[in-house]
mmCIF file of C-alpha atoms in Angstrom:
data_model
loop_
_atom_site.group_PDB
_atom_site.id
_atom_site.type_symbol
_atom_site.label_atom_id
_atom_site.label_comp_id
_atom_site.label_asym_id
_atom_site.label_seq_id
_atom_site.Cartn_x
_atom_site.Cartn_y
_atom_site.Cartn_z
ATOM 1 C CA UNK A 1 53.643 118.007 147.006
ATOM 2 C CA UNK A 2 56.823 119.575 146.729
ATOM 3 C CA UNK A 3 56.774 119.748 143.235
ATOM 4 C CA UNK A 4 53.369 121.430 143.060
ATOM 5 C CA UNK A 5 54.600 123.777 145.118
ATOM 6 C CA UNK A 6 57.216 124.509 142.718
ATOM 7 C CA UNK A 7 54.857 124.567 140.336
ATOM 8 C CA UNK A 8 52.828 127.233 142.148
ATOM 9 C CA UNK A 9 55.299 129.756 143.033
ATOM 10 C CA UNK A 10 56.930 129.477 139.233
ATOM 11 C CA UNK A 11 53.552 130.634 138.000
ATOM 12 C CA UNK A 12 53.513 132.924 140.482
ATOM 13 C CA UNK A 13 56.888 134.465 139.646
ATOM 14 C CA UNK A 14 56.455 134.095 135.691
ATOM 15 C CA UNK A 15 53.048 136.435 136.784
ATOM 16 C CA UNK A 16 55.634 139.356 137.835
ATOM 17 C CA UNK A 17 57.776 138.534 135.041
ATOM 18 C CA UNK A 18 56.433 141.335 133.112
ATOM 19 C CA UNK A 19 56.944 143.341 136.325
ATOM 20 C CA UNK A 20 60.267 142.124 136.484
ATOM 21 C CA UNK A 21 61.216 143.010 133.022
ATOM 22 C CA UNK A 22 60.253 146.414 133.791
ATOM 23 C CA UNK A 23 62.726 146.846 135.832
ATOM 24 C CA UNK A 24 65.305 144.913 133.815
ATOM 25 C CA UNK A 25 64.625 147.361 131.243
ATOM 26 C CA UNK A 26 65.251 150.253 133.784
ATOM 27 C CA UNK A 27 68.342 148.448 135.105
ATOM 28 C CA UNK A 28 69.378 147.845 131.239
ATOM 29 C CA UNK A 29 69.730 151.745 130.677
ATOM 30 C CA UNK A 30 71.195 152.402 133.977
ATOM 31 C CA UNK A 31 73.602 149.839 132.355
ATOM 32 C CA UNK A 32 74.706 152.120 129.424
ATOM 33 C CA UNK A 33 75.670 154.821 132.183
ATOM 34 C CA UNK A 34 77.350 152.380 134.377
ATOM 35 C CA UNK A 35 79.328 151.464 131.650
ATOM 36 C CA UNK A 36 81.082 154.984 130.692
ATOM 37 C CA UNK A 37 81.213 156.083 134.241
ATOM 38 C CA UNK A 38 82.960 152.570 134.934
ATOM 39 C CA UNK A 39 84.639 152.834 131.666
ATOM 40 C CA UNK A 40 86.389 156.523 131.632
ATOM 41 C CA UNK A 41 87.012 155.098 135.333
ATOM 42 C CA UNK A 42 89.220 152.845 134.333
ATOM 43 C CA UNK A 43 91.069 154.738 132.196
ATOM 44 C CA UNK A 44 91.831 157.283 134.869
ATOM 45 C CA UNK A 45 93.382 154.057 137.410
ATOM 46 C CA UNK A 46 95.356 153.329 133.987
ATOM 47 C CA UNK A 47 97.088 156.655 133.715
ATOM 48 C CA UNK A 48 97.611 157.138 137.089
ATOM 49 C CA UNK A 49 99.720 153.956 136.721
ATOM 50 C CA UNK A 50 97.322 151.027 138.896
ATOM 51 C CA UNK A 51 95.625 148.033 137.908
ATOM 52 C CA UNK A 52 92.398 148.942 135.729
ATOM 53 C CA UNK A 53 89.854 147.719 138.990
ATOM 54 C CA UNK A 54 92.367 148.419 141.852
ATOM 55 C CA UNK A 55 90.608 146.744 145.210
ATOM 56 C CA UNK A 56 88.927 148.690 147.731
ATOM 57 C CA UNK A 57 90.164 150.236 150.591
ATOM 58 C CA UNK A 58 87.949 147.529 152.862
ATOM 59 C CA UNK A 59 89.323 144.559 150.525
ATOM 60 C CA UNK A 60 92.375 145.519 151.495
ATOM 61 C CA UNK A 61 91.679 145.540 154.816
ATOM 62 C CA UNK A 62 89.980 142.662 155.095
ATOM 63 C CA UNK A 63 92.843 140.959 153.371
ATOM 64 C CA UNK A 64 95.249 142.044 155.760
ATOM 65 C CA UNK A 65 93.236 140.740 158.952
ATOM 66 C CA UNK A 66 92.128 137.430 157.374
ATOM 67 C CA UNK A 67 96.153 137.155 156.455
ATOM 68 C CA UNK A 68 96.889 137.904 160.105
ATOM 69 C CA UNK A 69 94.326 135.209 161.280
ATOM 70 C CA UNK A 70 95.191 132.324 159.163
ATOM 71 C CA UNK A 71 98.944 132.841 159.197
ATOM 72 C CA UNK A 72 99.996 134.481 162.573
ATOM 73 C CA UNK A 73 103.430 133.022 161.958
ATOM 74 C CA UNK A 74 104.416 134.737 159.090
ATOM 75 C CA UNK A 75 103.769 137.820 160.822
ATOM 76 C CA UNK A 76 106.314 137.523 163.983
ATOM 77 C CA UNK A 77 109.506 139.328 163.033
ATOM 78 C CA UNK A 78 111.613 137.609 161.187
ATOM 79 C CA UNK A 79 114.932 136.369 163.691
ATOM 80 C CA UNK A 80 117.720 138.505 163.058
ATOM 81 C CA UNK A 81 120.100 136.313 161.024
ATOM 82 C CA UNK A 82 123.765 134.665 162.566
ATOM 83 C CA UNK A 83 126.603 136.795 162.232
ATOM 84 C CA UNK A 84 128.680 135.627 159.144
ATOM 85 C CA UNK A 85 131.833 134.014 160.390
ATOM 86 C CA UNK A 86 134.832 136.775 159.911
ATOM 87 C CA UNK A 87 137.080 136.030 156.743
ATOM 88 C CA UNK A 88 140.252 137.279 156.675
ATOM 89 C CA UNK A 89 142.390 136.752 153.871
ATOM 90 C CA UNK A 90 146.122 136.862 154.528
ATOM 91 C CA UNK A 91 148.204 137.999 151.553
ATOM 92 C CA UNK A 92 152.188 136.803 151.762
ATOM 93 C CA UNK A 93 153.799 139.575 149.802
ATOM 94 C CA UNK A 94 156.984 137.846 149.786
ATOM 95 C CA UNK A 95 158.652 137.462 146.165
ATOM 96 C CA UNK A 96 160.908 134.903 145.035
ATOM 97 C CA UNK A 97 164.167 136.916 144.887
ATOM 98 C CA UNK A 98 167.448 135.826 142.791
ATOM 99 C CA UNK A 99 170.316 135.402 144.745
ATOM 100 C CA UNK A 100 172.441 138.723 145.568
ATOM 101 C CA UNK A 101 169.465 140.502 146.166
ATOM 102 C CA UNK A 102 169.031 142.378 149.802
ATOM 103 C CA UNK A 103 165.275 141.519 151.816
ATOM 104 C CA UNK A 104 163.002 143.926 150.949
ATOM 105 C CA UNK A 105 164.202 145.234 147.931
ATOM 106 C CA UNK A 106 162.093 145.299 144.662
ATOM 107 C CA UNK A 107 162.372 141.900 142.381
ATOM 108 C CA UNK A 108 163.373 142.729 138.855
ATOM 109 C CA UNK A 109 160.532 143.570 136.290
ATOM 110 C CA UNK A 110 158.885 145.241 139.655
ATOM 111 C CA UNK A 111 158.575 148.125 137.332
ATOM 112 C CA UNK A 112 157.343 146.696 134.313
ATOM 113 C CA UNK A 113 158.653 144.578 131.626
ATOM 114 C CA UNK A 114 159.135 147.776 129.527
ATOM 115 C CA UNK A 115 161.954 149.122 131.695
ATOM 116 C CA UNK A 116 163.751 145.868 133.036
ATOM 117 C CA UNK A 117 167.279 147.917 133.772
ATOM 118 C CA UNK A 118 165.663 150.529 136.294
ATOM 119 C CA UNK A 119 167.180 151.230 138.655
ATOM 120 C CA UNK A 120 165.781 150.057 142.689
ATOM 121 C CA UNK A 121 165.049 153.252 144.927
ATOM 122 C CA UNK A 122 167.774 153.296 147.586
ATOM 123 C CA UNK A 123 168.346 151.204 150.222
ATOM 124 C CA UNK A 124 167.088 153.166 153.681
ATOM 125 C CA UNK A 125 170.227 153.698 155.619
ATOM 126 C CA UNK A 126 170.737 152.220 159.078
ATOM 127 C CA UNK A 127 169.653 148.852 157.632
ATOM 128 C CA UNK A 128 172.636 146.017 156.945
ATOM 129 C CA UNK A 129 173.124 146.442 153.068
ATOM 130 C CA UNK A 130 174.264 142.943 153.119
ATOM 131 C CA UNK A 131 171.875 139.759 151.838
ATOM 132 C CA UNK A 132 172.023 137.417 155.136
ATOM 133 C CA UNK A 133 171.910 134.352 152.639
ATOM 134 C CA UNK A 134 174.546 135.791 150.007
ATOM 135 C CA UNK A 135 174.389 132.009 148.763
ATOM 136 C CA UNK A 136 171.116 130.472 149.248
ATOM 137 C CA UNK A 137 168.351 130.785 147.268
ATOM 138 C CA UNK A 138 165.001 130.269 148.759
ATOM 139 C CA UNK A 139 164.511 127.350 151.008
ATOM 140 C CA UNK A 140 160.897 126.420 149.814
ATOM 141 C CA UNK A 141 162.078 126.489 146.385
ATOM 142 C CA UNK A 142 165.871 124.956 146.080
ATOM 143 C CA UNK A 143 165.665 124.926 142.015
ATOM 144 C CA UNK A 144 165.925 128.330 142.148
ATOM 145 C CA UNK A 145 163.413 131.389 142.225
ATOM 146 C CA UNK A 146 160.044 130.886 140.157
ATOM 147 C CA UNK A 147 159.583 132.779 136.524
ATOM 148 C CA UNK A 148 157.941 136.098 137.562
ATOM 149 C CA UNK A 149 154.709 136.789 135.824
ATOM 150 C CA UNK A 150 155.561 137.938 132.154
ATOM 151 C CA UNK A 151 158.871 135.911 132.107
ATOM 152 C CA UNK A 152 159.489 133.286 130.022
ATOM 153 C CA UNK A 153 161.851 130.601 132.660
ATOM 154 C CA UNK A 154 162.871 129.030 129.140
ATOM 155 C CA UNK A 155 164.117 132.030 128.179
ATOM 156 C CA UNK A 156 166.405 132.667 131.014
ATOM 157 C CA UNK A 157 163.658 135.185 132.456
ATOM 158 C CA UNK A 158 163.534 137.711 129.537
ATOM 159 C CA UNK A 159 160.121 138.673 128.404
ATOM 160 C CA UNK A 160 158.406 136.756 125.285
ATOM 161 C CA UNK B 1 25.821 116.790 118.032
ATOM 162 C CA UNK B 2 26.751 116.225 121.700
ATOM 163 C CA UNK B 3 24.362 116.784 124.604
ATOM 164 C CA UNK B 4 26.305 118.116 127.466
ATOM 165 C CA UNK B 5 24.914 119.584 131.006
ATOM 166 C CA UNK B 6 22.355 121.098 128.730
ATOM 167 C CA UNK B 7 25.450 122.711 126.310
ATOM 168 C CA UNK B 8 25.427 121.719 123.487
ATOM 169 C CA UNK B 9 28.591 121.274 121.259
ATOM 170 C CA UNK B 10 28.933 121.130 117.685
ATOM 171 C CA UNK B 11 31.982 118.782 116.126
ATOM 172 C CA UNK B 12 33.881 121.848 115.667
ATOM 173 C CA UNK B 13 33.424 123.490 119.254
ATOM 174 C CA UNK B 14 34.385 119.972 120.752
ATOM 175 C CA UNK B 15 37.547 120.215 118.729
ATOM 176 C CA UNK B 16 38.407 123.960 119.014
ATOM 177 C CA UNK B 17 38.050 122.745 122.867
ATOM 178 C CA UNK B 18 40.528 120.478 122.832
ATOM 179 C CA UNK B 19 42.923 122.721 120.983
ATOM 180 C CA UNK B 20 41.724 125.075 123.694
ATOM 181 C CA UNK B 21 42.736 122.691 126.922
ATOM 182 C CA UNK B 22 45.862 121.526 125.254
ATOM 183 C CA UNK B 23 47.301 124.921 124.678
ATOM 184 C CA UNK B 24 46.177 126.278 128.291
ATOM 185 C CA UNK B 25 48.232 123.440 129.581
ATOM 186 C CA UNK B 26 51.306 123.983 127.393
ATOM 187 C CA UNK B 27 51.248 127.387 128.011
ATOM 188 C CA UNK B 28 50.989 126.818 131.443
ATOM 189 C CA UNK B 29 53.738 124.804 132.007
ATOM 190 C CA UNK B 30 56.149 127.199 129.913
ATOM 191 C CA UNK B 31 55.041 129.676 132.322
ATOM 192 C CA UNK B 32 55.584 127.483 135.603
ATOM 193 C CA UNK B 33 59.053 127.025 133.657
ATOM 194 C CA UNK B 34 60.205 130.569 132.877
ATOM 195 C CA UNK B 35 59.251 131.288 136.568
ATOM 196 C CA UNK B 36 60.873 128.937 137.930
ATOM 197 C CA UNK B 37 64.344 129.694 136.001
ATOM 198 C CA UNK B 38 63.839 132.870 137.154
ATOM 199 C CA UNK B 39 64.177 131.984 140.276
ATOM 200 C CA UNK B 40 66.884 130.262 140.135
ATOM 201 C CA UNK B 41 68.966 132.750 138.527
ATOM 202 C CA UNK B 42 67.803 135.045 141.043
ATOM 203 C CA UNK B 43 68.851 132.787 144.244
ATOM 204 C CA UNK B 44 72.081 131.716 142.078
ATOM 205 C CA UNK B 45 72.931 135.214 141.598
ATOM 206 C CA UNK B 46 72.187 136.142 145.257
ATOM 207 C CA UNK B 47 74.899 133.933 146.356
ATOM 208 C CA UNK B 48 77.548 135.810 144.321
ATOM 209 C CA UNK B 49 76.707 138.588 146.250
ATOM 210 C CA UNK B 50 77.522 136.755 149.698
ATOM 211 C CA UNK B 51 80.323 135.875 147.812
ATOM 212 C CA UNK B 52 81.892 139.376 147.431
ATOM 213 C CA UNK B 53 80.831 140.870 150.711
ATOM 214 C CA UNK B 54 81.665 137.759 152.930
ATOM 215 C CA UNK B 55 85.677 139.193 153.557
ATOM 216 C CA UNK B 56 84.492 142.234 154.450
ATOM 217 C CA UNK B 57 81.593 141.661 157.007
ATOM 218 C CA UNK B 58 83.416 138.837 158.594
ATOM 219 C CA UNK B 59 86.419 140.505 159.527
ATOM 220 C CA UNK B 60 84.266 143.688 160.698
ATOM 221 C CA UNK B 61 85.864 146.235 158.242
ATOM 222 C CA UNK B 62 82.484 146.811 157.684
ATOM 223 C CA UNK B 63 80.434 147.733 160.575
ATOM 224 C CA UNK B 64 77.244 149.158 159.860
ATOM 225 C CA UNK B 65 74.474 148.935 156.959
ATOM 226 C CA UNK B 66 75.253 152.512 155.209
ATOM 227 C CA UNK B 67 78.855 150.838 154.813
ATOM 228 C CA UNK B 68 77.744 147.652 153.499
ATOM 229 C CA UNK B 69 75.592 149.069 151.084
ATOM 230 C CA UNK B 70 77.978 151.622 150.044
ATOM 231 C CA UNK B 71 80.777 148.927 149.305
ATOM 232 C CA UNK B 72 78.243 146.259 148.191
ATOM 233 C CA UNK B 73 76.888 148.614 145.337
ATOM 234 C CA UNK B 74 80.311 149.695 144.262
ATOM 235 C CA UNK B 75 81.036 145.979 144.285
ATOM 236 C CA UNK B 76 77.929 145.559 142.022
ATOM 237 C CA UNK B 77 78.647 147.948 139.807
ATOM 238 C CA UNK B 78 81.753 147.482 138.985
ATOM 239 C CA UNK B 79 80.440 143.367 138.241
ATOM 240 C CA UNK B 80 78.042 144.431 136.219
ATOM 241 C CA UNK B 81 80.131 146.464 134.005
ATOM 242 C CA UNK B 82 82.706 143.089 133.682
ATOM 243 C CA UNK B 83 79.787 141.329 133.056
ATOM 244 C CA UNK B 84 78.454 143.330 130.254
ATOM 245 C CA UNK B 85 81.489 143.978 128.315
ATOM 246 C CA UNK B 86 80.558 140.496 126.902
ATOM 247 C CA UNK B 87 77.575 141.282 125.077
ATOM 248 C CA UNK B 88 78.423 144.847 124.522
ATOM 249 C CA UNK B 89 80.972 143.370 122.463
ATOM 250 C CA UNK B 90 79.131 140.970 120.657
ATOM 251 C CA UNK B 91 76.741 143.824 119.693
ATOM 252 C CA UNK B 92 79.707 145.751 118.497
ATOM 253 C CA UNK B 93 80.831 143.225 115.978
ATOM 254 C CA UNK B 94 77.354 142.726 114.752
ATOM 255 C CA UNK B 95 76.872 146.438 114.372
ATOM 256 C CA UNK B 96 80.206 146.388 112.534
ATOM 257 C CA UNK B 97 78.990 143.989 110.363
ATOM 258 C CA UNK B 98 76.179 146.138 109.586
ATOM 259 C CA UNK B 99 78.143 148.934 109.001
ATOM 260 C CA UNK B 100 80.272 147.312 106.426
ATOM 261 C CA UNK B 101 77.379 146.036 104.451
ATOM 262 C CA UNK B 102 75.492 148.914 104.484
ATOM 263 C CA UNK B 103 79.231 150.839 102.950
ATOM 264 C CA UNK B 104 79.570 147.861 100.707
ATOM 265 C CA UNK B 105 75.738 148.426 99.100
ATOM 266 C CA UNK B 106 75.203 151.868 99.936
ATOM 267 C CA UNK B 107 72.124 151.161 101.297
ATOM 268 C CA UNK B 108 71.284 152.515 105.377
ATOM 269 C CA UNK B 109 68.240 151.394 105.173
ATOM 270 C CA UNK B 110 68.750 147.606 105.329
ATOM 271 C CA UNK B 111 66.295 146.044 108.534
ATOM 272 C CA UNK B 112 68.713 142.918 109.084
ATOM 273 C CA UNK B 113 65.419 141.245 111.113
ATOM 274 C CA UNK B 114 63.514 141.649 108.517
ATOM 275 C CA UNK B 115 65.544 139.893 106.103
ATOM 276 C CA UNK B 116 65.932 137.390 108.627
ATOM 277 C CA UNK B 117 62.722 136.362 108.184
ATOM 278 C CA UNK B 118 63.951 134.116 105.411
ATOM 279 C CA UNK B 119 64.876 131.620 107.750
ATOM 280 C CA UNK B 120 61.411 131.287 109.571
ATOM 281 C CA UNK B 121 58.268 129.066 108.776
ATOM 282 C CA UNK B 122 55.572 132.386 107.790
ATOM 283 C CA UNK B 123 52.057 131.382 108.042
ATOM 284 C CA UNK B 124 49.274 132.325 106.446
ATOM 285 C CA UNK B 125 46.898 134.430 109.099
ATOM 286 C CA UNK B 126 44.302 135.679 107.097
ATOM 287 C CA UNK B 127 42.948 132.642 105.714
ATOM 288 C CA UNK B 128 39.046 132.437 106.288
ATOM 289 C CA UNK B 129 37.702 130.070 108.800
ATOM 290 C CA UNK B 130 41.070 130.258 110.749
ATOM 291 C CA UNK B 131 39.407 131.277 114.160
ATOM 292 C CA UNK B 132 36.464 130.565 116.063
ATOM 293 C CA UNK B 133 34.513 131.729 118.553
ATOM 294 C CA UNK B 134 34.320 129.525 121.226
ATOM 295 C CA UNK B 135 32.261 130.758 124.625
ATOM 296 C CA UNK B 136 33.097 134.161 123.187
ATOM 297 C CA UNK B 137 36.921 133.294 123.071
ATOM 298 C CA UNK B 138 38.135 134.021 119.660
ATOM 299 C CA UNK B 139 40.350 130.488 118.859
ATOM 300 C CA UNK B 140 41.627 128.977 116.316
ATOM 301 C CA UNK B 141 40.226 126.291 115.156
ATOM 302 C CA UNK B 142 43.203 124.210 113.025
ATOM 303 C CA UNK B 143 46.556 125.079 112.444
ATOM 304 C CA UNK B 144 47.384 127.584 109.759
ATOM 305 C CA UNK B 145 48.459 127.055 106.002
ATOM 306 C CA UNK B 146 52.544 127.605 105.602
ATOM 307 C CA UNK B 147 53.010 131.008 103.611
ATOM 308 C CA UNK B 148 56.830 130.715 103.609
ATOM 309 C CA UNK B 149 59.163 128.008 104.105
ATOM 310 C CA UNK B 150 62.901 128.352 105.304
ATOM 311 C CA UNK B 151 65.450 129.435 102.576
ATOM 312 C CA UNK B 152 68.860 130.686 102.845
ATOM 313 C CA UNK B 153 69.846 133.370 100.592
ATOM 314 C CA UNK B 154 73.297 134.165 100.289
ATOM 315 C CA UNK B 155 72.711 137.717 99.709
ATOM 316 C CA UNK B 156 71.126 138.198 103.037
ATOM 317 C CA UNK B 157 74.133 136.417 105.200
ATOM 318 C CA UNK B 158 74.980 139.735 106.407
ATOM 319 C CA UNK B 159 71.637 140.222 107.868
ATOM 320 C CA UNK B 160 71.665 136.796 109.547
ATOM 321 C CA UNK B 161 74.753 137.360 111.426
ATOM 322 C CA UNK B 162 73.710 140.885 112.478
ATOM 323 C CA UNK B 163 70.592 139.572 113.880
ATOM 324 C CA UNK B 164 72.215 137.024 115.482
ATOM 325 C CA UNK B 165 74.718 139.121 117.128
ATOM 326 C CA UNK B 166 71.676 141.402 118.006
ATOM 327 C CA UNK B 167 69.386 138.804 120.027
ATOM 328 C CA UNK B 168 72.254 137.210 121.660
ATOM 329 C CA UNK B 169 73.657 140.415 122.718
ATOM 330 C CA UNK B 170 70.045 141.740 123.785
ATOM 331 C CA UNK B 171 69.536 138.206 125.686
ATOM 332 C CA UNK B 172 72.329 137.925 127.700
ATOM 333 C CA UNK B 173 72.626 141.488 128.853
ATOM 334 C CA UNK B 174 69.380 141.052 130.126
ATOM 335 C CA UNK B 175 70.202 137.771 132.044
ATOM 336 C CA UNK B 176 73.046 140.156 133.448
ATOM 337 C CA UNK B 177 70.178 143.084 134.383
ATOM 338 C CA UNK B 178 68.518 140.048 136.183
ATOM 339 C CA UNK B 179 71.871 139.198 137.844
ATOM 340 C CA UNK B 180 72.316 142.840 138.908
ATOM 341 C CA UNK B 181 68.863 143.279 140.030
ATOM 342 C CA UNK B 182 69.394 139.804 141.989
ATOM 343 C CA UNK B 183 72.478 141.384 144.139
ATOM 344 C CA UNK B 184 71.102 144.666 144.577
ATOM 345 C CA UNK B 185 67.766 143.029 146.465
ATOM 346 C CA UNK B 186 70.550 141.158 148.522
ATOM 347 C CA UNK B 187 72.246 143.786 149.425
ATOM 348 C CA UNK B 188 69.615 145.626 150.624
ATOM 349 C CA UNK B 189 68.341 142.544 152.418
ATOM 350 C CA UNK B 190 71.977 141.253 154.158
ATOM 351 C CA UNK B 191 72.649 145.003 155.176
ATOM 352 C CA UNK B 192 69.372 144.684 157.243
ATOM 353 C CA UNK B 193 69.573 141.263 158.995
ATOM 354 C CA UNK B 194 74.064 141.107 158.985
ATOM 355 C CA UNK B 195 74.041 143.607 161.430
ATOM 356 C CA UNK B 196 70.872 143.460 163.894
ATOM 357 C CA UNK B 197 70.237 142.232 167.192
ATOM 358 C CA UNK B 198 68.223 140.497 168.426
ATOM 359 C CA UNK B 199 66.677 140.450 172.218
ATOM 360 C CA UNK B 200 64.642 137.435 171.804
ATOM 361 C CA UNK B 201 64.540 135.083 174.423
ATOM 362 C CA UNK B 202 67.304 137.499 176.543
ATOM 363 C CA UNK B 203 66.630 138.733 180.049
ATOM 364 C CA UNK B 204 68.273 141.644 181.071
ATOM 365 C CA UNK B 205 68.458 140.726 184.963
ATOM 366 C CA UNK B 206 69.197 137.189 184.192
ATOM 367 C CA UNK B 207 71.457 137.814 181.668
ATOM 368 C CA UNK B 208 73.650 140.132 184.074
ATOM 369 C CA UNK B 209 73.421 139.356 187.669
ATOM 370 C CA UNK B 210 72.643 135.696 187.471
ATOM 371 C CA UNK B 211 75.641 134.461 186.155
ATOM 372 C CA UNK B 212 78.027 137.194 188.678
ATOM 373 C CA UNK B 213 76.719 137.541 192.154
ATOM 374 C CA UNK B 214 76.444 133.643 193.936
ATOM 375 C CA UNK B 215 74.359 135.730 196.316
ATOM 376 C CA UNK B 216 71.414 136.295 194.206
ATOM 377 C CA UNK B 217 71.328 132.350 193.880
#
């Protein structure tokens, strides 16, 4: 039964098949239009820098609210993130100093290997001139002060 | 001779009706079967269309018909112009084709369906006797002689691809005029029953004080 039905309305709809190409054939040069209008359309979103079919306004929308529905947690501000924990880097500016030389004054080759005889800036007055440990070298380091940067400790400290 | 309800047939009219029956049926059928296809495309084709404007409706960015119709037909459009850069294409290369051979033999005037033709059975339609006259139907009354058998012709291979190019260019940009013609009826028809109300069945002083005021109980 079902099938003859079937059968029935396909002859009915192959009857306005003439009708129906009709209006194919008006759609068909409707087509031609569509296609420069749509065309030169797309040309125009190209120069203006977007994507050839940019989406509608109400895709846009649409997307926004169906994003808001099916992920509401993504859309809860983010927690504001833990403070990082405070480095502070300590620098020891302390130099290994040859014996004989007062605290605080400048090791040799302090100013540059190209001028190793200059001469230290003066010694502030009101300050003891005198080295506290006239006869020790460093504590940390009994052998004797490390090679300053530059100095070869083979070559009893002169530069390479 | 054949004594029928007081008709009676010669040998030949018995067979030309039999030809007659088995083509109506045939024919018939093919009909039934184009229409049917048709169908289907169209009701295939409507989908799409819910397709594209479900986002929309659902989430209420579109709220009345004017809108729906307004966004639907852009929507359409712009389909049907992705849809028919396919066969505008293939149409392109065949005219290109054509172009080249016309150049290449200096000849504009070349029909590439006509010389087509060379790979088609031809028959022979003015042979006498072909038709007869059956019940005032003109018929014919046994199949006619082949005029022209297949052949391939190197020459013509232009032609042959042109004309291919041609009818499948033609035939599937009219399966996409169906498609358009498919969404536009939906449109037309979901922008009428997506947004209306119905009062059926509702009852305006049941529907509000019922449910609110125990006293009316």
């Amino acid at each position: 039964m079902n099938a003859l039905k079937q059968f029935g309305l396909g002859i009915l709809w192959a009857l306005l098949f003439p009708i129906l190409l009709v209006i194919y054939a008006l759609i068909g040069v409707f087509g031609l239009f569509n296609f420069f209008y749509q065309f030169v359309l797309m040309i125009v979103h190209f120069f203006q820098g977007k994507s050839l079919f940019p989406p509608l306004e109400e895709d846009v929308k649409a997307a926004e609210i169906l994003q808001k529905r099916n992920h509401p947690e993504e859309q809860q501000p983010a927690p504001a993130p833990a403070p990082a924990p405070a480095q502070v880097y300590v620098q020891q500016n302390y130099y290994q100093m040859p014996p004989g030389y007062p605290p605080g004054a400048y090791p040799p080759g302090a100013f540059g290997p190209q001028n190793p005889g200059a001469v230290p800036p003066p010694y502030p007055s009101g300050i003891p001139q005198q080295n506290p440990y006239p006869n020790q070298n460093n504590p940390a380091n009994p052998e004797g002060p490390a090679p300053l940067l530059g100095q070869n400790p083979d070559n009893g400290g002169d530069e390479q | 001779m054949m004594t029928f309800a007081s008709i009676s047939l010669s040998e030949t009219d018995k067979r030309a009706l039999i030809i007659f029956l088995i083509l109506a049926v045939i024919v018939l059928l093919l009909v039934a079967l184009i229409g049917f296809a048709v169908r289907k495309a169209i009701t295939f084709q409507m989908k799409t269309l819910d397709t594209m404007m479900h986002d929309v409706t659902v989430t209420h960015v579109v709220e009345n018909p004017k809108e729906f119709k307004r966004v639907g037909r852009i929507k359409n459009n712009r389909l049907f112009y992705k849809q028919s850069l396919i066969p505008f294409l293939i149409a392109l290369v065949g005219l290109v084709i054509w172009i080249i051979t016309s150049l290449a033999k200096s000849n504009w005037g070349i029909n590439p369906f006509e010389e087509s033709k060379d790979l088609l059975f031809a028959y022979d339609m003015e042979e006498e006797g072909l038709f007869v006259t059956v019940f005032g139907i003109r018929l014919l009354s046994h199949w006619p002689n082949v005029a022209h058998t297949p052949e391939f012709i190197l020459e013509h291979l232009p032609s042959y691809l042109e004309a291919i190019c041609f009818i499948v260019a033609g035939i599937y940009y009219l399966v996409i005029c169906q498609a358009y013609f498919s969404r536009y009826i939906m449109i037309l028809r979901r922008s009428r029953t997506v947004f209306e109300k119905s009062l059926e069945g509702y009852n305006a002083t049941q529907g509000t004080e019922a449910p609110t005021n125990p006293e009316n109980k």
